[in-house]
XYZ file of N, CA and C in Angstrom:
321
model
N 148.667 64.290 -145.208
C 148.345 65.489 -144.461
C 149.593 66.342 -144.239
N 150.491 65.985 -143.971
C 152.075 66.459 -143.436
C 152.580 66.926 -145.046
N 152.239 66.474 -146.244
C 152.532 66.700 -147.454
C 151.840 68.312 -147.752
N 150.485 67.815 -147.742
C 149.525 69.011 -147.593
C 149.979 70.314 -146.617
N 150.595 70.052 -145.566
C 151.161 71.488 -145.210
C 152.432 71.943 -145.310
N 153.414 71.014 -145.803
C 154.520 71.277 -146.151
C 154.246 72.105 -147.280
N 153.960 71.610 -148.534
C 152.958 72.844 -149.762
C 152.637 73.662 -149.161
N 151.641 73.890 -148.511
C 151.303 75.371 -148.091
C 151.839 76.278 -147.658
N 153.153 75.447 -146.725
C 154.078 76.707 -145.874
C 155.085 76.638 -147.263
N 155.345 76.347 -148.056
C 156.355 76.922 -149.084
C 155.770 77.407 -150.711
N 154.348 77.261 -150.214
C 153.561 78.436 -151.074
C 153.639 79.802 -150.215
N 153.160 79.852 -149.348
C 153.156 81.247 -148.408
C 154.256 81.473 -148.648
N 155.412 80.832 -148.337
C 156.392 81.471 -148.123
C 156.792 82.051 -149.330
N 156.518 81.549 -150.720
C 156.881 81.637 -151.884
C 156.147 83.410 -152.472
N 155.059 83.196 -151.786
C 154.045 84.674 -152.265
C 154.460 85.541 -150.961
N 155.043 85.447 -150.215
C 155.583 86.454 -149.443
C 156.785 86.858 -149.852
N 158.106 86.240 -150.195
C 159.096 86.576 -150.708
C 159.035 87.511 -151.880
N 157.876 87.011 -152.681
C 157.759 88.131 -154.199
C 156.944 89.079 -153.489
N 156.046 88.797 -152.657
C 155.705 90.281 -152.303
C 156.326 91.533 -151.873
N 157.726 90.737 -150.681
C 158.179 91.189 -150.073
C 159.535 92.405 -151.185
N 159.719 91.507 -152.572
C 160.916 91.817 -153.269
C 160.387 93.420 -154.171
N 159.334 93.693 -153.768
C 158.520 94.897 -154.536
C 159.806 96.182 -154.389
N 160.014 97.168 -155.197
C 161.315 98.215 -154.852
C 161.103 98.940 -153.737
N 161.787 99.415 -153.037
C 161.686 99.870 -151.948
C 162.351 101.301 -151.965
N 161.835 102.345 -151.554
C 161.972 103.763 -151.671
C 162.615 104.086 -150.900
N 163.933 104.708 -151.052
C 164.307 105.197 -150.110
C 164.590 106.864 -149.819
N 164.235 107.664 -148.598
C 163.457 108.722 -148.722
C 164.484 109.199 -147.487
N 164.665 110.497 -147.870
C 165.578 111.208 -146.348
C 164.419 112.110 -145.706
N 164.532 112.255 -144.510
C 163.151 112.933 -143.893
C 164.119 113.960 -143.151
N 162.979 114.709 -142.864
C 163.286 116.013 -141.709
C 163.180 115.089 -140.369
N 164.438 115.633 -139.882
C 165.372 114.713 -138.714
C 163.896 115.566 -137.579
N 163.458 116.507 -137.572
C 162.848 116.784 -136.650
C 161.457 115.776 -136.635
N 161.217 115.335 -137.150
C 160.384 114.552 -137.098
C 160.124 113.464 -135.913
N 162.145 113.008 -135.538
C 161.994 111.634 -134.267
C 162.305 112.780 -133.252
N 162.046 112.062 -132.365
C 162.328 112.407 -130.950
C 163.970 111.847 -130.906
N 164.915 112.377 -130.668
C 166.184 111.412 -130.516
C 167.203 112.123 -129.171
N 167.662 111.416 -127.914
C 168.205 112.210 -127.242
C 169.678 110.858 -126.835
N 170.865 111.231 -127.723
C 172.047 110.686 -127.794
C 173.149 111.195 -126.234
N 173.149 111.952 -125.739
C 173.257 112.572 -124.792
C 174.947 112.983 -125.043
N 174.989 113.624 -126.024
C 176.831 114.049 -126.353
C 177.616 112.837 -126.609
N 176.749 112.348 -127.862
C 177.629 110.861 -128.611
C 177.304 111.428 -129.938
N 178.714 112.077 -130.180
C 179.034 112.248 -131.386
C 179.234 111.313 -132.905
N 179.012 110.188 -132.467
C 179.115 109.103 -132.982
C 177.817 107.993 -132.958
N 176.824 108.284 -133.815
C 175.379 107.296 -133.276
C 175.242 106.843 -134.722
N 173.896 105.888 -134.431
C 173.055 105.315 -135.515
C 171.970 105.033 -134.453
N 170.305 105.379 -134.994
C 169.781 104.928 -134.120
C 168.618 105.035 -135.459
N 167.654 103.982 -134.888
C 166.645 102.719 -135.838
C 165.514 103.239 -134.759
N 164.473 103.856 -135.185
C 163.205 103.677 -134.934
C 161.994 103.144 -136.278
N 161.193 102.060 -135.278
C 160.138 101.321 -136.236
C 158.505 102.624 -136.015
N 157.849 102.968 -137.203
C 156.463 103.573 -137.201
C 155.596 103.278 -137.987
N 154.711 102.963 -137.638
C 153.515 102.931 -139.070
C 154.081 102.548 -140.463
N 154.720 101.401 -140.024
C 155.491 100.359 -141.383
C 156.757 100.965 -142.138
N 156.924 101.844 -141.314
C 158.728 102.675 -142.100
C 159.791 102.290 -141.266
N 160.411 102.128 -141.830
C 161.901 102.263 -140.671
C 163.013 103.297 -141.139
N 162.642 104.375 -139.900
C 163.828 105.343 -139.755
C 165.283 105.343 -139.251
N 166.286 105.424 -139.994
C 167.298 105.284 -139.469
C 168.292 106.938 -139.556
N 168.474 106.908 -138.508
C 169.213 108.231 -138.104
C 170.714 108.366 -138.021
N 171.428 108.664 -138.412
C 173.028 108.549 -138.467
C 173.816 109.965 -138.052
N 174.882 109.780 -137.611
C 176.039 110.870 -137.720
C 176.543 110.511 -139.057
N 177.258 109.527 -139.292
C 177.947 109.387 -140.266
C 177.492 108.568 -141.326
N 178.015 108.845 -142.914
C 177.566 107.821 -143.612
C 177.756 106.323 -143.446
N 176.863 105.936 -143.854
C 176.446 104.263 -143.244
C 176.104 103.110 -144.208
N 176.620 101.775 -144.854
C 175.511 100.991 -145.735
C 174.601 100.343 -144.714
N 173.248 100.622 -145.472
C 172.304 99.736 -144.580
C 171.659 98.819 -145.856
N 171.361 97.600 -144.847
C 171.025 96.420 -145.854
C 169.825 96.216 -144.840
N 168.741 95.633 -145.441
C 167.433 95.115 -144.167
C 167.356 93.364 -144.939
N 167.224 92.701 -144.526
C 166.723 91.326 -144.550
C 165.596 90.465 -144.522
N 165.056 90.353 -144.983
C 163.694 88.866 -144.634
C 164.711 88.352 -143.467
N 163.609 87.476 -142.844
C 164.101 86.870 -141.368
C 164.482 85.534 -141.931
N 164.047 84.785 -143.142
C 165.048 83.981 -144.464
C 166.067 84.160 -144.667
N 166.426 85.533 -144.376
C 168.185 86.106 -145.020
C 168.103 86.448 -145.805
N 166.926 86.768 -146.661
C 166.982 87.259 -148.108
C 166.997 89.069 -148.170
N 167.583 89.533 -149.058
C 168.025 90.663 -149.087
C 166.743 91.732 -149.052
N 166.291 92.532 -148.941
C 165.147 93.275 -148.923
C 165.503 94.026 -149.576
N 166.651 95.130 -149.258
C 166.656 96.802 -149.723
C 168.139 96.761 -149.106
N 168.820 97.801 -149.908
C 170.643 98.017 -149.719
C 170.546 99.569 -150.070
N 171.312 100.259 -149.590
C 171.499 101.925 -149.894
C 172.608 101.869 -149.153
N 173.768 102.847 -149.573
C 174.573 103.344 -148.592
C 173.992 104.877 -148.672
N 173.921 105.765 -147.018
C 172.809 106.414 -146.860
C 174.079 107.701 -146.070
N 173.790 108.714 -146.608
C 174.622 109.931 -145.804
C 174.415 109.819 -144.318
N 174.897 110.632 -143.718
C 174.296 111.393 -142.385
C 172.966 111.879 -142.343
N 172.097 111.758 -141.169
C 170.668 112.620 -141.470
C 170.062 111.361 -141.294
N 168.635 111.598 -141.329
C 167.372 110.591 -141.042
C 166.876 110.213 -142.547
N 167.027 108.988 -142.341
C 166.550 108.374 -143.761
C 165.079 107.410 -143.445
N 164.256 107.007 -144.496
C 163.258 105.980 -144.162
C 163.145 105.294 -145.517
N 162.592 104.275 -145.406
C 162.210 103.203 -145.849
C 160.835 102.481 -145.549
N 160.034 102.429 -146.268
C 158.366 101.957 -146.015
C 158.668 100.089 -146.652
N 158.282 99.104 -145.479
C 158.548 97.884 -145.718
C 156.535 97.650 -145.308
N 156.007 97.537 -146.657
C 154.474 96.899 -146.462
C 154.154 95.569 -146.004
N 155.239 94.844 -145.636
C 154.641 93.472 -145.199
C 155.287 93.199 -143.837
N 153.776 92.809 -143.040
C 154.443 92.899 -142.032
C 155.396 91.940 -141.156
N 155.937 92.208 -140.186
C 157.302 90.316 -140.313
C 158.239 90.927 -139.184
N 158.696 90.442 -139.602
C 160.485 90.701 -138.703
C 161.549 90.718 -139.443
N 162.670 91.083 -139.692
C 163.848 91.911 -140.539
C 164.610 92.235 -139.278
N 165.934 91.515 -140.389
C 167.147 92.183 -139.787
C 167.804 93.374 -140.885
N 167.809 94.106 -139.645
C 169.134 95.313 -140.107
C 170.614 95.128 -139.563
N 171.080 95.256 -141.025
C 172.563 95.284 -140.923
C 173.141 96.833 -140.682
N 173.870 97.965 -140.299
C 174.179 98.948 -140.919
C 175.368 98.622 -139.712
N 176.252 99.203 -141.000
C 177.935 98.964 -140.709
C 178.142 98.109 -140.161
N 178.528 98.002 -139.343
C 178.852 96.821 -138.415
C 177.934 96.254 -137.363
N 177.045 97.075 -137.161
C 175.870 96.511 -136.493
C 174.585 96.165 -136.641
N 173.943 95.199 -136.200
C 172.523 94.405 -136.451
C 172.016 94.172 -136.048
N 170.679 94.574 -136.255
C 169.412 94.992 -135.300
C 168.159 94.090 -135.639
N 167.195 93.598 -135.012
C 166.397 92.941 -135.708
C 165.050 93.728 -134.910
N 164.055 93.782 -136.153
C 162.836 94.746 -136.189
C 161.711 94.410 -136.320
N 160.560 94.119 -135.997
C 159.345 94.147 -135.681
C 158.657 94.696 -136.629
N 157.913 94.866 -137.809
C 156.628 95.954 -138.412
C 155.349 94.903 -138.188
């Protein structure tokens, strides 16, 4: 029995990883789109999760890497200034790396 679900959780896990490895688009949006209020910090990055995208908003150029909650690599861009997105279809938890900081996300 304990055999029987050990298989199963590293089948799932196996058809989630290839699902998860599908290319991932990465798309700059009209910044008016988020709501964002930094309050005279000339210096930001800020991560909002929506309807399976993740927007990331920058002053400055940034590499962002996102993760399976495995550690496995998802999607890498180094991304200008401006609001960028990314549509992740499966839903989970992911870490974001960008620059030096790491965020972990919810879809």
């Amino acid at each position: 029995m304990v055999m029987k679900r050990l298989i199963f959780i590293l089948l799932a896990v196996s058809l989630l990883a290839l699902h998860v490895n599908a290319q991932r688009a990465w798309e700059e949006v009209d910044t008016l789109t988020l709501t964002i209020d930094h309050s005279g910090d000339n210096d930001f990055v800020d991560v909002n999760v929506k309807d399976g995208y993740v927007y990331i908003t920058t002053s400055r150029p940034v590499t962002v890497k996102i993760f399976s909650i495995l550690g496995q690599l998802i999607a890498q861009k180094d991304i200008q200034a401006g609001t960028h997105r990314v549509r992740l279809t499966a839903r989970g938890i992911y870490v974001l790396k960008i620059g030096s900081v790491t965020k972990r996300i919810t879809i």
